[in-house]
CSV table of C-alpha atoms in Angstrom, one decimal:
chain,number,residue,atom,x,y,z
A,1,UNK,CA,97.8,80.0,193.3
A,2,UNK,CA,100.1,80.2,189.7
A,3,UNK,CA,98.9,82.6,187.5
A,4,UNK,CA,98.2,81.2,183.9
A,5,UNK,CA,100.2,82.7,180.8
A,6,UNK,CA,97.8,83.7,178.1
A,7,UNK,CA,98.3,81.3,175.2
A,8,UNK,CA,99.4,83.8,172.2
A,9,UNK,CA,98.3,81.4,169.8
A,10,UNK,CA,95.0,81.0,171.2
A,11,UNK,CA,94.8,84.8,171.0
A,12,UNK,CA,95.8,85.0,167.5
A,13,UNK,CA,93.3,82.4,166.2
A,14,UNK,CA,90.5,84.1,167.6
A,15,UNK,CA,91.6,87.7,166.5
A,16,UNK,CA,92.4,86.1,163.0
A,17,UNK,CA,88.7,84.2,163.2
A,18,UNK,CA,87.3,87.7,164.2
A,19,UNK,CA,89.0,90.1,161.8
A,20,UNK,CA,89.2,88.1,158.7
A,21,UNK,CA,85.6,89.0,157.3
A,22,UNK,CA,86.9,87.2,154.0
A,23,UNK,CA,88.1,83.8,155.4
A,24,UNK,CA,85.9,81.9,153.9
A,25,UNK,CA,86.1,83.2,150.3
A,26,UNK,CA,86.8,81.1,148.0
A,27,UNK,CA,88.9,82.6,145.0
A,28,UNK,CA,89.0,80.7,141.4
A,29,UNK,CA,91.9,79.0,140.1
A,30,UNK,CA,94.0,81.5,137.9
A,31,UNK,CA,93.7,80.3,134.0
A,32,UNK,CA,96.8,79.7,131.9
A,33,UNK,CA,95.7,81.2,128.7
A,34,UNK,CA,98.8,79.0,126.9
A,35,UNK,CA,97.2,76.3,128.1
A,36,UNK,CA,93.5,76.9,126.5
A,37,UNK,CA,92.8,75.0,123.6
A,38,UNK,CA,92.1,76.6,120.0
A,39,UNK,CA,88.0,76.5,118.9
A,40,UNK,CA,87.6,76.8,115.0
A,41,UNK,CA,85.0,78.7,113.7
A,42,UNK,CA,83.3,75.8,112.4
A,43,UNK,CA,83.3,73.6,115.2
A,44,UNK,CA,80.9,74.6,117.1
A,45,UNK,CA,77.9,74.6,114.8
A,46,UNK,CA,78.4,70.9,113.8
A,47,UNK,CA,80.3,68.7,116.2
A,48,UNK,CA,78.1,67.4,119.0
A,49,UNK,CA,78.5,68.2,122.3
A,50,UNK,CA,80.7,66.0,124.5
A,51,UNK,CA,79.5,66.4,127.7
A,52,UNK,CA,83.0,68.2,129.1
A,53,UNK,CA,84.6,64.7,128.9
A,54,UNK,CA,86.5,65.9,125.7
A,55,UNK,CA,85.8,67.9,122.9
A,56,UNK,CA,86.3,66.8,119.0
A,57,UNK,CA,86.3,70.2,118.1
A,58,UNK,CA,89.0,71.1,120.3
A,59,UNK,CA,92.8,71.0,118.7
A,60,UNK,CA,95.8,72.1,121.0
A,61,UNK,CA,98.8,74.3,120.0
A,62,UNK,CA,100.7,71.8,118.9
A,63,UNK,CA,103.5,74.0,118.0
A,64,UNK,CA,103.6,76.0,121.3
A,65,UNK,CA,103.6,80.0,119.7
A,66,UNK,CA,100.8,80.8,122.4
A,67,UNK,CA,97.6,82.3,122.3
A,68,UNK,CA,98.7,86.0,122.5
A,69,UNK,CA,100.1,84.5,118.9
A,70,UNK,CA,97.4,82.9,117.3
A,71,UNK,CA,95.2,85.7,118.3
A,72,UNK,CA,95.1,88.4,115.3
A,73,UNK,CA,95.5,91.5,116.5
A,74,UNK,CA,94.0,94.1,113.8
A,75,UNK,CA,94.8,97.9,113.1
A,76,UNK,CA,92.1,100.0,114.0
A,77,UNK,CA,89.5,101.7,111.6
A,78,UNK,CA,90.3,105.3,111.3
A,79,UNK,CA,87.2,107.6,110.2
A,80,UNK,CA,88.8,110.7,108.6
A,81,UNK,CA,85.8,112.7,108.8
A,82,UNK,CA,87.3,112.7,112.8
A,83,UNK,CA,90.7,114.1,111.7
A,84,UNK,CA,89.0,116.9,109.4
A,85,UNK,CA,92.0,119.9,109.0
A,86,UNK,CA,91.2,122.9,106.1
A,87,UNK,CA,91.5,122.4,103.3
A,88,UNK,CA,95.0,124.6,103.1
A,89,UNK,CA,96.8,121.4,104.6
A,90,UNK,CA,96.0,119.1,102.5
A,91,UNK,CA,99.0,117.3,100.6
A,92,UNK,CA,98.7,118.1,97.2
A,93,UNK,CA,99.3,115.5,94.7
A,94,UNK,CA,102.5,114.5,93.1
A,95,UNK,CA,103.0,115.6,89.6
A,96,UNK,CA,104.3,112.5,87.9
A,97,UNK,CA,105.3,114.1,84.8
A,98,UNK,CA,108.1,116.5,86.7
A,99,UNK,CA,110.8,113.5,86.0
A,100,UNK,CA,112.0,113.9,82.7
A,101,UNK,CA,110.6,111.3,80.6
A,102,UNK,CA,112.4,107.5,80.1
A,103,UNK,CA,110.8,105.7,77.8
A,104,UNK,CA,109.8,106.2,74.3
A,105,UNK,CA,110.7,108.6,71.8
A,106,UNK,CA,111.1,111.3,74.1
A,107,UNK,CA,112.9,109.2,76.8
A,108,UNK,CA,115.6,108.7,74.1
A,109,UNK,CA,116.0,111.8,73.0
A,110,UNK,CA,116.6,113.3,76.5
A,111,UNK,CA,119.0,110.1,77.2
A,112,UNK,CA,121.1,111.4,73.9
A,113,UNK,CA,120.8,114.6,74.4
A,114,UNK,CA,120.9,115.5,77.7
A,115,UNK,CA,117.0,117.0,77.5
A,116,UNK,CA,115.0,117.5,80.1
A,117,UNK,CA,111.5,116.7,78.2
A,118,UNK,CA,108.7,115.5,80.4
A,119,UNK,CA,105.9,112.4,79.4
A,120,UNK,CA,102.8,112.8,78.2
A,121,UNK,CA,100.0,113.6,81.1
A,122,UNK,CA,98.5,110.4,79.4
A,123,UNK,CA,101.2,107.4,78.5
A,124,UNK,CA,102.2,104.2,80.0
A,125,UNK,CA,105.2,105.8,81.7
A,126,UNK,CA,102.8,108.4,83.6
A,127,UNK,CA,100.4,105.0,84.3
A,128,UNK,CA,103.7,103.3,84.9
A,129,UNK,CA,104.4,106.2,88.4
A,130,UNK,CA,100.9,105.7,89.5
A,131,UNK,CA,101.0,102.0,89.5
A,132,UNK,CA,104.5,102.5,91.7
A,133,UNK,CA,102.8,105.1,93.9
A,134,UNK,CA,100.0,102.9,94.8
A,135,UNK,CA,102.0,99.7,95.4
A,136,UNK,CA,104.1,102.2,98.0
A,137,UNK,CA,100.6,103.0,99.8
A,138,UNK,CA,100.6,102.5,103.4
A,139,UNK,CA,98.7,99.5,104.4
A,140,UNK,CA,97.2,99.4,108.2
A,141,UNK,CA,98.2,95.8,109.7
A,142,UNK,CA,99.7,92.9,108.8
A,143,UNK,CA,97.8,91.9,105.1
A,144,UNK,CA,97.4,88.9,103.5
A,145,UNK,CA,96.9,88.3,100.0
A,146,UNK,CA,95.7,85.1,98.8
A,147,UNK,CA,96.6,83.3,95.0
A,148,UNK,CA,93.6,80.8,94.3
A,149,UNK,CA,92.7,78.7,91.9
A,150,UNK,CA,91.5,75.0,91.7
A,151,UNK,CA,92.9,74.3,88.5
A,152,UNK,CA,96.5,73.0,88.8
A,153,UNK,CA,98.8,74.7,86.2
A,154,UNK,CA,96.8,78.2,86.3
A,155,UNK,CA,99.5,80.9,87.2
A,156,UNK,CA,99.0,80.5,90.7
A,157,UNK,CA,103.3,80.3,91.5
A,158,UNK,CA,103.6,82.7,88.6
A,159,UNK,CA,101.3,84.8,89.8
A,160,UNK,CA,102.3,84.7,93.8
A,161,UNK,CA,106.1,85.3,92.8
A,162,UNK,CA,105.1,88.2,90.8
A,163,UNK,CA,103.0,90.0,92.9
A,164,UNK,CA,105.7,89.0,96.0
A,165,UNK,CA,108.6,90.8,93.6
A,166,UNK,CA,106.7,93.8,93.0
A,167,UNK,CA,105.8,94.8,96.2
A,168,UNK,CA,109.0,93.8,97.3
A,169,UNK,CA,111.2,96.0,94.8
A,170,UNK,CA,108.7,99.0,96.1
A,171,UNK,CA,107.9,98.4,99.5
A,172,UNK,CA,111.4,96.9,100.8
A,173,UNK,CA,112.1,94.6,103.6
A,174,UNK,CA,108.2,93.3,105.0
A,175,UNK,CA,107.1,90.7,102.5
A,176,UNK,CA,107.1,87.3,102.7
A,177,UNK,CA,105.6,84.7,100.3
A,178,UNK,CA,104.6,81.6,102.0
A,179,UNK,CA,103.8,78.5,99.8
A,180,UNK,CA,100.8,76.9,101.6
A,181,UNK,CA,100.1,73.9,99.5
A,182,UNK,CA,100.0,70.6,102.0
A,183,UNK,CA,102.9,69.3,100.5
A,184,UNK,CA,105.4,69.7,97.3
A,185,UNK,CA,104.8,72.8,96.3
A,186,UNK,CA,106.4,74.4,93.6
A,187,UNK,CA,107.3,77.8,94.8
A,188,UNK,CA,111.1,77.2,96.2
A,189,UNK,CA,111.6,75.8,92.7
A,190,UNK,CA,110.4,78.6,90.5
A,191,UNK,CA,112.1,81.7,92.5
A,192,UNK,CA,115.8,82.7,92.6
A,193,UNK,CA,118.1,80.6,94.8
A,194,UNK,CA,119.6,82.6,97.2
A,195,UNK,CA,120.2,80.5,100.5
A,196,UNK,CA,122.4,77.0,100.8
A,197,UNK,CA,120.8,75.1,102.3
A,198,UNK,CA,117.1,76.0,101.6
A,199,UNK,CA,115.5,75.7,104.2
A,200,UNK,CA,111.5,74.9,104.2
A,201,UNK,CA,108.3,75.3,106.5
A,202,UNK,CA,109.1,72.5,108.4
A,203,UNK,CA,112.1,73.5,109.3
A,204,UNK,CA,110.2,77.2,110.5
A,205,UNK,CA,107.6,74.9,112.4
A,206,UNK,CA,110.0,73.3,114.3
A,207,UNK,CA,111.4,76.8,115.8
A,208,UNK,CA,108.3,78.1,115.7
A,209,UNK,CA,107.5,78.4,119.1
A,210,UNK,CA,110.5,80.7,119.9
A,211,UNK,CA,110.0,82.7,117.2
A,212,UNK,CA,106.5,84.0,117.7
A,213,UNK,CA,107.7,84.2,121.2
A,214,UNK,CA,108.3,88.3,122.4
A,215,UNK,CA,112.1,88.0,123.0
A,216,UNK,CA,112.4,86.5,119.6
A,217,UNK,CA,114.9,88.7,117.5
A,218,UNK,CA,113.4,89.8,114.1
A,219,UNK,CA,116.5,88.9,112.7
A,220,UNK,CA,116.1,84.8,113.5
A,221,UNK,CA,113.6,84.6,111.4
A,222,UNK,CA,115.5,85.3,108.4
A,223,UNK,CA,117.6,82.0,108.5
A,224,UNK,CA,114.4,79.9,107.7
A,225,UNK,CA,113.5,82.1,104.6
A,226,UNK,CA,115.1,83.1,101.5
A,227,UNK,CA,115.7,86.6,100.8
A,228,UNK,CA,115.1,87.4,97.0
A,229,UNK,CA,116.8,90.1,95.1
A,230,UNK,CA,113.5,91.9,94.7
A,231,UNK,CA,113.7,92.5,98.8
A,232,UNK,CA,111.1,89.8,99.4
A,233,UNK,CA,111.1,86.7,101.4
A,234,UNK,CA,110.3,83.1,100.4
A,235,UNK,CA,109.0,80.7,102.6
A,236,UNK,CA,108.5,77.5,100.6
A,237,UNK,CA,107.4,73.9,101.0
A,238,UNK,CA,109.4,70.6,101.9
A,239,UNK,CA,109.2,68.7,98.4
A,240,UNK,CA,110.3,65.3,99.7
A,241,UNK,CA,108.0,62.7,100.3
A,242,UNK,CA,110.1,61.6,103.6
A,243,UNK,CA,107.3,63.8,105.7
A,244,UNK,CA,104.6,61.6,107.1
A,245,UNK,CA,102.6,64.8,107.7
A,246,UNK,CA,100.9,67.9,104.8
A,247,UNK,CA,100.4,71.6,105.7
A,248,UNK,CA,97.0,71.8,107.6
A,249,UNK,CA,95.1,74.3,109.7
A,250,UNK,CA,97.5,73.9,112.7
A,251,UNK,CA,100.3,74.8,110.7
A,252,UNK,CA,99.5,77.5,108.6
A,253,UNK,CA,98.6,79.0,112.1
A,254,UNK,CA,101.7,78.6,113.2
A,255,UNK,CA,103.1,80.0,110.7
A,256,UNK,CA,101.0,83.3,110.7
A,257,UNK,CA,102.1,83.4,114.2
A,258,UNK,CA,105.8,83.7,113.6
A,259,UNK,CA,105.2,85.9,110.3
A,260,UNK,CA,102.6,88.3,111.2
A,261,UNK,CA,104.9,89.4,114.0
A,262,UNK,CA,108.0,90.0,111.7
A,263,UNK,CA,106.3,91.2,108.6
A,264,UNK,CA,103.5,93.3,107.6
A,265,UNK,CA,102.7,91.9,103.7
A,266,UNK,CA,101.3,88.1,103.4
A,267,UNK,CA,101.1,86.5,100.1
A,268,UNK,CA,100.0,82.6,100.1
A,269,UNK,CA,100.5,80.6,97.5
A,270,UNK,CA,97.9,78.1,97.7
A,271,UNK,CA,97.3,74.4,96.6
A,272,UNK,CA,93.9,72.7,94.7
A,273,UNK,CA,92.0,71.4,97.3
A,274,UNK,CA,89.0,73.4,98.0
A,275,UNK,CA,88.2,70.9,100.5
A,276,UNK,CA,91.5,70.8,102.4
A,277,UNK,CA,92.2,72.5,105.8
A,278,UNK,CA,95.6,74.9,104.6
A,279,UNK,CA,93.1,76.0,101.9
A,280,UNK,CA,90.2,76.5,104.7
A,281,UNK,CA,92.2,78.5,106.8
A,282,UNK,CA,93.6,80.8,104.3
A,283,UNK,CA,89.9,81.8,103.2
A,284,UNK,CA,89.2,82.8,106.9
A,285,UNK,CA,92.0,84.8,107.1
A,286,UNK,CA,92.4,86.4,103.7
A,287,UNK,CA,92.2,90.1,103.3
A,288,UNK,CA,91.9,89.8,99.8
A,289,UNK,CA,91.9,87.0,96.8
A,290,UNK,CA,93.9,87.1,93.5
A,291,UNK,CA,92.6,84.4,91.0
A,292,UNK,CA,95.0,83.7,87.9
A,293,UNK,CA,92.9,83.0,85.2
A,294,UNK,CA,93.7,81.8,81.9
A,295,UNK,CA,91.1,82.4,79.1
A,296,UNK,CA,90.1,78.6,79.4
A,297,UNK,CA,86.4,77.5,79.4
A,298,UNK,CA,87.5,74.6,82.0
A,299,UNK,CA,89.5,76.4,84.6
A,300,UNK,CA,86.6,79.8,84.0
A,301,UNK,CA,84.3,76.6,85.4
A,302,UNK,CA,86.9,76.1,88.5
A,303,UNK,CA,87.2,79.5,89.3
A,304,UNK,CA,83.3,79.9,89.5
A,305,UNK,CA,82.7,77.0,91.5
A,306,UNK,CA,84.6,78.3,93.8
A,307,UNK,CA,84.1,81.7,94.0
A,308,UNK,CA,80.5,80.4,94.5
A,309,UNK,CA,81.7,77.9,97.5
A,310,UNK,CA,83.2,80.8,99.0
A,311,UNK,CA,80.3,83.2,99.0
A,312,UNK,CA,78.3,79.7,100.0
A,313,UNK,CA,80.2,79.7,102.9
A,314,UNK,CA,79.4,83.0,104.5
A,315,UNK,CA,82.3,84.6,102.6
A,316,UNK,CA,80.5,87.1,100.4
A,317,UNK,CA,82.5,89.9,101.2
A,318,UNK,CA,85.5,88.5,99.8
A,319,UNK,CA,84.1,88.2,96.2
A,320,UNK,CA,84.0,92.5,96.4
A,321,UNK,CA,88.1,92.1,97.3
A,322,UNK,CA,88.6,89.6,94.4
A,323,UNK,CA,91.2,90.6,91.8
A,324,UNK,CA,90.8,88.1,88.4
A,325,UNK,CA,94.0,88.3,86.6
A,326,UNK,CA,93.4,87.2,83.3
A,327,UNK,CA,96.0,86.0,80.6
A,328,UNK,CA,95.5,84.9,77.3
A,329,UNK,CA,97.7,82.0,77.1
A,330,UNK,CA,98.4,80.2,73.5
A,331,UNK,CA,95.5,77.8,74.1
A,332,UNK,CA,93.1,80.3,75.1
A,333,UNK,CA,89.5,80.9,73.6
A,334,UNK,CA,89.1,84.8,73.7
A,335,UNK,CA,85.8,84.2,72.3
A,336,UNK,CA,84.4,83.2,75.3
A,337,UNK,CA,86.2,86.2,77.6
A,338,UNK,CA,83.0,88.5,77.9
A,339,UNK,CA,80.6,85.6,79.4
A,340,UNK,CA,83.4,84.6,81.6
A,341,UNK,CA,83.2,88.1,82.4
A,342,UNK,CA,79.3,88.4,82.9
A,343,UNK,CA,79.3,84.9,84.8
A,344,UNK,CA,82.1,86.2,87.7
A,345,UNK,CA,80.5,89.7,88.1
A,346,UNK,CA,77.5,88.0,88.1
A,347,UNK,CA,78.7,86.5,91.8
A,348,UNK,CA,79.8,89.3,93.1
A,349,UNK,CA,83.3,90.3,91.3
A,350,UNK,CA,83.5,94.2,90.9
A,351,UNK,CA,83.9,94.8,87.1
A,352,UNK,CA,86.9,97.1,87.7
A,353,UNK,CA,88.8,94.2,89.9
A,354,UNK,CA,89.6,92.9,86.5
A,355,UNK,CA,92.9,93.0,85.2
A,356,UNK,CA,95.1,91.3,82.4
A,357,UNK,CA,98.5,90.2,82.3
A,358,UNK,CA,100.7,89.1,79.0
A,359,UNK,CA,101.8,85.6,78.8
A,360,UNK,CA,105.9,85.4,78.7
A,361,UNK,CA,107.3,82.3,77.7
A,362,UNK,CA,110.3,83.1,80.5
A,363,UNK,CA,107.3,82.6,83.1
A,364,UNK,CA,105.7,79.6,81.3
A,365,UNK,CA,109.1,77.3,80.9
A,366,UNK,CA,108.5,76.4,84.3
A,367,UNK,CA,112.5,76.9,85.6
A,368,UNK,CA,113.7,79.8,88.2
A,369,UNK,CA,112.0,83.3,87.4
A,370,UNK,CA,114.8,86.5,87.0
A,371,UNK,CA,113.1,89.3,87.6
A,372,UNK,CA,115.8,91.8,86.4
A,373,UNK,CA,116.0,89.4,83.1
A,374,UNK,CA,112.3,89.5,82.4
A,375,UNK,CA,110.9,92.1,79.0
A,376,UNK,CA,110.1,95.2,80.4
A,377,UNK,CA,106.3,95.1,79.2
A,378,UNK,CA,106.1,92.1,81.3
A,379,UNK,CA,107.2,94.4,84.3
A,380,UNK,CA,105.3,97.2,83.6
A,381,UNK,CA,102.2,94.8,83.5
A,382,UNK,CA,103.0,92.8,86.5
A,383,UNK,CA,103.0,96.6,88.3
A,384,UNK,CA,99.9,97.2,87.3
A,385,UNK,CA,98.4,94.2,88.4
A,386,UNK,CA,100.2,94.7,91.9
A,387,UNK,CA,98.9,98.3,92.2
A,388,UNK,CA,95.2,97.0,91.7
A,389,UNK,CA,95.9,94.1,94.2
A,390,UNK,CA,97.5,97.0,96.6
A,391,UNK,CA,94.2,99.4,96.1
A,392,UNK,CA,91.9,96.0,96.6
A,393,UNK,CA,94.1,95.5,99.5
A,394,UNK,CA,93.7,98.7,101.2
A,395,UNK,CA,90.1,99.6,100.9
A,396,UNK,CA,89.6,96.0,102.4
A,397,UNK,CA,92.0,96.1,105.3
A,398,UNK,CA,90.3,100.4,106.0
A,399,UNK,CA,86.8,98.8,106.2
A,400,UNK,CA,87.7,96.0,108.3
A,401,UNK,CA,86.1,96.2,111.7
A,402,UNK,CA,88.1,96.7,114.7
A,403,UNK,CA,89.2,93.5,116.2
A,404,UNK,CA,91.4,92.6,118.8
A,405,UNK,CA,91.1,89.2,118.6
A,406,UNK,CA,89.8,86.1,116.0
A,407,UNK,CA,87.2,84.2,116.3
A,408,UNK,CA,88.7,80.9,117.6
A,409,UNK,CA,90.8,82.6,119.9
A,410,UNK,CA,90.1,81.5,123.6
A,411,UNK,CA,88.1,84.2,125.3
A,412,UNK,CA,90.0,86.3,127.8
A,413,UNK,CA,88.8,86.2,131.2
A,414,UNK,CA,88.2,89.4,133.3
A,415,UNK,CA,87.8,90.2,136.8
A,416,UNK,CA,85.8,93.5,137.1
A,417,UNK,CA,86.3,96.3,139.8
A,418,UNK,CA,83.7,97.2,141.9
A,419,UNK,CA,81.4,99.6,140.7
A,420,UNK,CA,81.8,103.1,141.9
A,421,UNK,CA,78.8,105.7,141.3
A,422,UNK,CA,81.1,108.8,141.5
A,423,UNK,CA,80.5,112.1,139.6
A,424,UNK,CA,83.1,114.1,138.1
A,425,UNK,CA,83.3,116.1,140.8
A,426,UNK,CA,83.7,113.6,143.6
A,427,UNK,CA,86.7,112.3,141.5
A,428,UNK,CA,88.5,115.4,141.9
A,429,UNK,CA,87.8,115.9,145.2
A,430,UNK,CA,89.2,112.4,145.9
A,431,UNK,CA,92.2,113.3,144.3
A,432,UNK,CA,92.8,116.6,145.6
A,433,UNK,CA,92.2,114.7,149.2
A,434,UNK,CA,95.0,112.3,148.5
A,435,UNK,CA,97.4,114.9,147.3
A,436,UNK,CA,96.9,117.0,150.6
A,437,UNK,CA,97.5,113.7,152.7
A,438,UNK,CA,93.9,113.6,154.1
C-alpha cells in the first residue's frame, strides 16, 4: 500500500489557524492627518449638522501647507518662582546713563569737545535707552501684533510700518509686516521700494505649500517679500483688480503657516471690515491689538464699536492687551480726548496702554515713508510707542496658556499602550534583568 506525503500546506493552515490568537482582529485604517479637513472655531455652534453626508462647516487646505502648519504651536509658560537662584545672581540692571550723553546741550558739548558728560537720570535720551531696551526684550514664540481700526484713513499703514521699522532696526532679521486687507491694500505703496519686481501675497500663496513644508530653506522665503532698510520684511497685497478672489480666512492661514515658521514677530496690517473673514481670523489669532486713533469724535465711535464687538465676541481678554495710539491730527477736537478716554477704559482698555504719537506731515502725504529721512522727535516717539506695544506684547504672550495646538486644528489620534501596574521597583528590576540577558 503507498504511503501518503503529508500535505505541507495543509499543515501550515492549521498551525497558522491555531497559533494566530489575533487572526481575526480587525485593525483601523491609518488617518492621513493632511488629509483632515480644518473646523473653525465658530462652526460648530451654528451650522447644523449634516448627518456625515458633508459638512458646511468644513473648509479643506486649499493651499496644501498641512496640518502640522496650520496648527500653532505655542512657547511654553515659564513660572520663575520654579527657577528661583539667590539673590547674588541676579543680573543687575544696566545703567543707561554710562554712555556719554548725545543729545541736547550736553550731547553737544561732549561732540565739540571731546567730553565724556553723562544724561540726566531723568531726560528723553535716558527714556529714549529704555524704550530701545524694551523693544530688544525677548519675546517667547512667534507674536503677532494686530493694527485695527474701522475707520479708513486712521493711521493704520502709518502706524503698521512704524511699529514694523522699529522693531526691525532693534531686533534685526525676524519681522515681517503682512498687509491683510482682502484686497488693494496700501502698504507696498507707502514703504520703501527695495525689490523689482514686487512681488505680493498671491504670489506667496501660490508657493505656499513648499514653503511651510520642513525642507523648505528659510532663505526661499525671502524672494516673495521685501526686505526694508530698517531689517524688516514687507509682505504686501496685489493692488490689481485682475484677481477674481480677496484675502479671507484660508489665506491668511496660509500665510501664517509659511511665516510663523520663518519669523518670530507678526504685524498685520488690517482692512475695515469688521465683518469680513481676514479681519475674523486675525482677532483669533492676535496676541495683542494696536488701535491708531486720531482725536476724532467719529472714528473714537469706530474704535468703540469695535472694541465692544470684540469683547462681545468672547474676546475680552484682548481689550487688557490693547495699545490706543493717539494723535492729534490738524482736524482733531482735543476737547473731547478725556471722555474718549473714560469711554475705552470704560471697556476694558488699561489706562497706562495709552500712548500718543505726533502727527508728521512726511507720514500724512501719503507717498513712500524714509525712515532715516524722518525728524528725530518723530523717531524717538515712534520708539516709545513700539516699547509699550513690545511690554503689551510680552506680558500677553508669558500668560498665555500652554498650547500645542489651535482650536480648529484636527485632533490627533492616539493609540495607547497597555496599561502596566508596575512599581518603581519592578521597573528596575526589569531593567537590570535585561541588562544581565535573563
Amino acid at each position: 500500500m503507498a504511503s501518503r506525503e503529508p500535505d505541507p500546506g495543509a499543515n501550515d493552515a492549521l498551525a497558522g489557524e491555531i497559533a494566530n490568537p489575533v487572526a481575526d482582529y480587525q485593525a483601523e485604517a491609518a488617518v492621513n492627518l493632511r488629509n483632515q479637513r480644518l473646523r473653525r472655531p465658530e462652526a460648530a455652534a451654528t451650522d447644523p449638522v449634516d448627518n456625515g453626508a458633508h459638512d458646511a462647516d468644513l473648509t479643506p487646505d486649499p493651499y496644501g501647507v498641512g496640518q502640522d502648519a496650520l496648527a500653532a504651536i505655542d512657547a511654553p509658560d515659564v513660572d520663575p518662582d520654579t527657577l528661583y537662584r539667590a539673590k547674588m545672581f541676579d543680573r543687575h540692571e544696566e545703567d543707561l546713563t554710562t554712555e556719554p550723553a548725545t543729545w541736547g546741550l550736553r550731547g553737544r558739548l561732549n561732540a565739540a569737545f571731546g567730553a565724556h558728560m553723562r544724561p540726566k537720570h531723568v531726560s528723553a535720551e535716558v527714556r529714549f535707552r529704555q524704550s530701545v531696551r524694551t523693544v530688544q526684550q525677548p519675546l517667547p514664540g512667534c507674536s503677532v501684533v494686530s493694527v485695527m481700526n474701522p475707520k479708513g484713513g486712521s493711521g493704520k499703514t502709518i502706524t503698521s510700518i512704524m511699529l514694523g521699522a522699529t522693531f526691525g532696526k532693534h531686533r534685526g532679521q525676524g519681522v515681517a509686516v503682512f498687509d491683510a486687507s482682502e484686497s488693494s491694500g496700501s502698504l507696498g505703496d507707502r514703504a520703501a521700494r527695495t525689490t523689482d519686481p514686487e512681488l505680493t501675497v498671491w504670489d506667496l500663496l501660490a508657493h505656499a505649500g513648499e514653503l511651510a513644508s520642513s525642507s523648505a530653506v528659510s532663505g526661499s522665503l525671502n524672494a516673495f517679500l521685501r526686505r526694508q532698510p530698517t531689517m524688516e520684511d514687507i509682505l504686501a497685497s496685489d493692488n490689481s483688480t485682475t484677481q477674481s478672489r480677496s484675502i479671507g480666512w484660508d489665506e491668511c492661514a496660509a500665510v501664517m503657516a509659511v511665516l510663523r515658521r520663518h519669523r518670530d514677530l507678526i504685524i498685520l496690517d488690517t482692512a475695515t471690515n469688521p465683518l469680513a473673514e481676514n479681519w475674523q481670523w486675525a482677532i483669533e489669532h492676535s496676541d495683542v491689538l494696536v488701535v491708531p486713533l486720531p482725536l476724532r469724535m467719529d472714528i473714537a465711535k469706530q474704535v468703540f464699536l469695535m472694541l465692544d464687538g470684540i469683547a462681545a465676541r468672547g474676546k475680552q481678554h484682548l481689550l487688557a492687551s490693547t495699545v490706543i495710539v493717539t494723535c492729534l491730527t490738524p482736524d482733531s477736537s482735543p476737547e473731547l480726548s478725556q471722555m474718549i478716554y473714560n469711554d475705552l477704559r470704560a471697556l476694558g482698555v488699561p489706562e497706562s496702554n495709552f500712548v500718543e504719537a505726533p502727527y508728521d506731515p512726511a507720514l500724512a502725504r501719503g507717498d513712500r515713508i524714509v525712515y532715516k529721512d524722518l525728524p528725530a522727535s518723530t523717531v524717538e516717539a515712534y520708539t516709545n510707542v513700539t516699547a509699550m506695544v513690545a511690554d503689551t506684547l510680552g506680558a500677553a504672550r508669558r500668560a498665555a496658556a500652554f498650547e500645542y495646538s489651535d482650536s480648529f486644528a484636527p485632533e490627533p489620534v492616539y493609540r495607547h499602550p497597555p496599561e502596566q501596574n508596575l512599581s518603581q521597583l519592578s521597573q528596575y528590576d526589569s531593567r537590570r534583568d535585561r541588562r544581565r540577558g535573563a
